Amino acid sequence: MQVDLSTTIAGVQLDSYLMNASGPKCTTWDELEIVAQSASAAVVTKSCTIEFREGNPEPRYSDLPLGSIPSMGLPNLGYKAYLEMVPKLKALGKPVVVSISGFSIEDNIEMVSAFQKSDVDLIEVNFSCPNIPGKAQVAYDFEQVECALKALTVLGDKPIGIKLAPYFDMSHFIAMANILKKFPVKFITCVNSIGNTLIIDPVTESPIIKPKGGFGGLCGDYIKPIGLANVRAFRELLTDDIQIIGVGGIKNGVDAFEYLLAGADAVQIATCFEKEGANCFERIENELAAFMANKGYKKLSDAKGKLKPL
Ligand code: SIN
């Protein structure tokens, strides 16, 4: 039986449920072209800043048995380079999602305004990079989120979404959902890595990455229950006009199905793409379709958000 994995985010048609996350292997033209040629439903760029950034000192990434700990520090080409790439990226035939991560509201206004005039399909504003020394994650500062959304959601008609940090308390889900409801935010992407985690190598007696004294963003299997809970909590608190892209520890079709049950409209793949390469999109898509077919489901909406109470 064929399962229809197509979906839409803010009216943008996606041929499948999976796309890359703004994170690994989406910084340069060559990397983005590989994503476009894969089964990823869209091409998502690395979060950009006003200027080119080298990023944090090496070693700034380490694989872990069940995931990874990066602290890349937003290495990127600067937003103007991505703006110039948009026509070429669009010509590759997939929706383009640009991720921006300014260091101030002014930076974000400049970048959102520029991309509003471009041909990108969706704009994802990253409020949750944990890896910039001396910079707090905006997503944990509710007042700042509100100020930023007030300024960013009036700059044009292209759909804006925000990438959120993981939250761990019901009061935070409620506070954030109440802010989101005040603005025409079209989607949220949750969750970013769990910031400021520390892995110590007992042999060398040192952290395993260099930036921020070894503090980095935990990714992969370790964070899947947190990603699922964030998607679920926001799905229950928000109305359907704000869609949800789930991220965190998806490495097979069953993981993707769990995000579907929690209520995700699409999912993004980060660590698994980093470790396995671009073939992961087709593999996970096939596994998701087979798992759903086995249950007799024909399309995503047959299971979306339908987590059964115990
Ligand atoms: C990075 O440190 O570059 C990744 C963080 C993020 O995308 O939020």
Coordinates of C-alpha atoms and ligand atoms in Angstrom, one line a residue, residues 22-23 46-47 56 60 70-75 99 101 126-132 163 192-193, ligand 1:
S22 CA 19.5 24.1 10.0
G23 CA 22.6 22.6 11.5
K46 CA 22.5 27.0 8.1
S47 CA 21.5 29.9 10.3
N56 CA 34.0 28.5 17.3
R60 CA 33.9 22.0 18.2
P70 CA 28.4 20.3 18.7
S71 CA 29.3 23.8 19.6
M72 CA 29.8 25.2 16.1
G73 CA 29.1 28.9 16.9
L74 CA 27.2 29.6 13.7
P75 CA 29.9 29.3 11.1
S99 CA 17.4 30.2 8.7
S101 CA 20.2 34.1 13.7
N126 CA 16.6 30.9 15.2
F127 CA 16.0 32.1 18.7
S128 CA 17.9 29.2 20.3
C129 CA 21.5 28.9 19.4
P130 CA 23.2 28.0 22.6
N131 CA 26.8 28.1 21.3
I132 CA 27.7 31.8 21.1
K163 CA 13.2 27.8 16.1
N192 CA 17.1 23.0 19.1
S193 CA 19.9 21.2 21.0
Ligands
SIN1 C1 25.8 26.2 16.0 O1 26.4 26.3 17.1 O2 26.2 26.7 15.0 C2 24.5 25.5 15.9 C3 23.5 26.2 16.7 C4 22.2 26.4 16.1 O3 21.9 26.2 14.9 O4 21.3 27.0 16.8

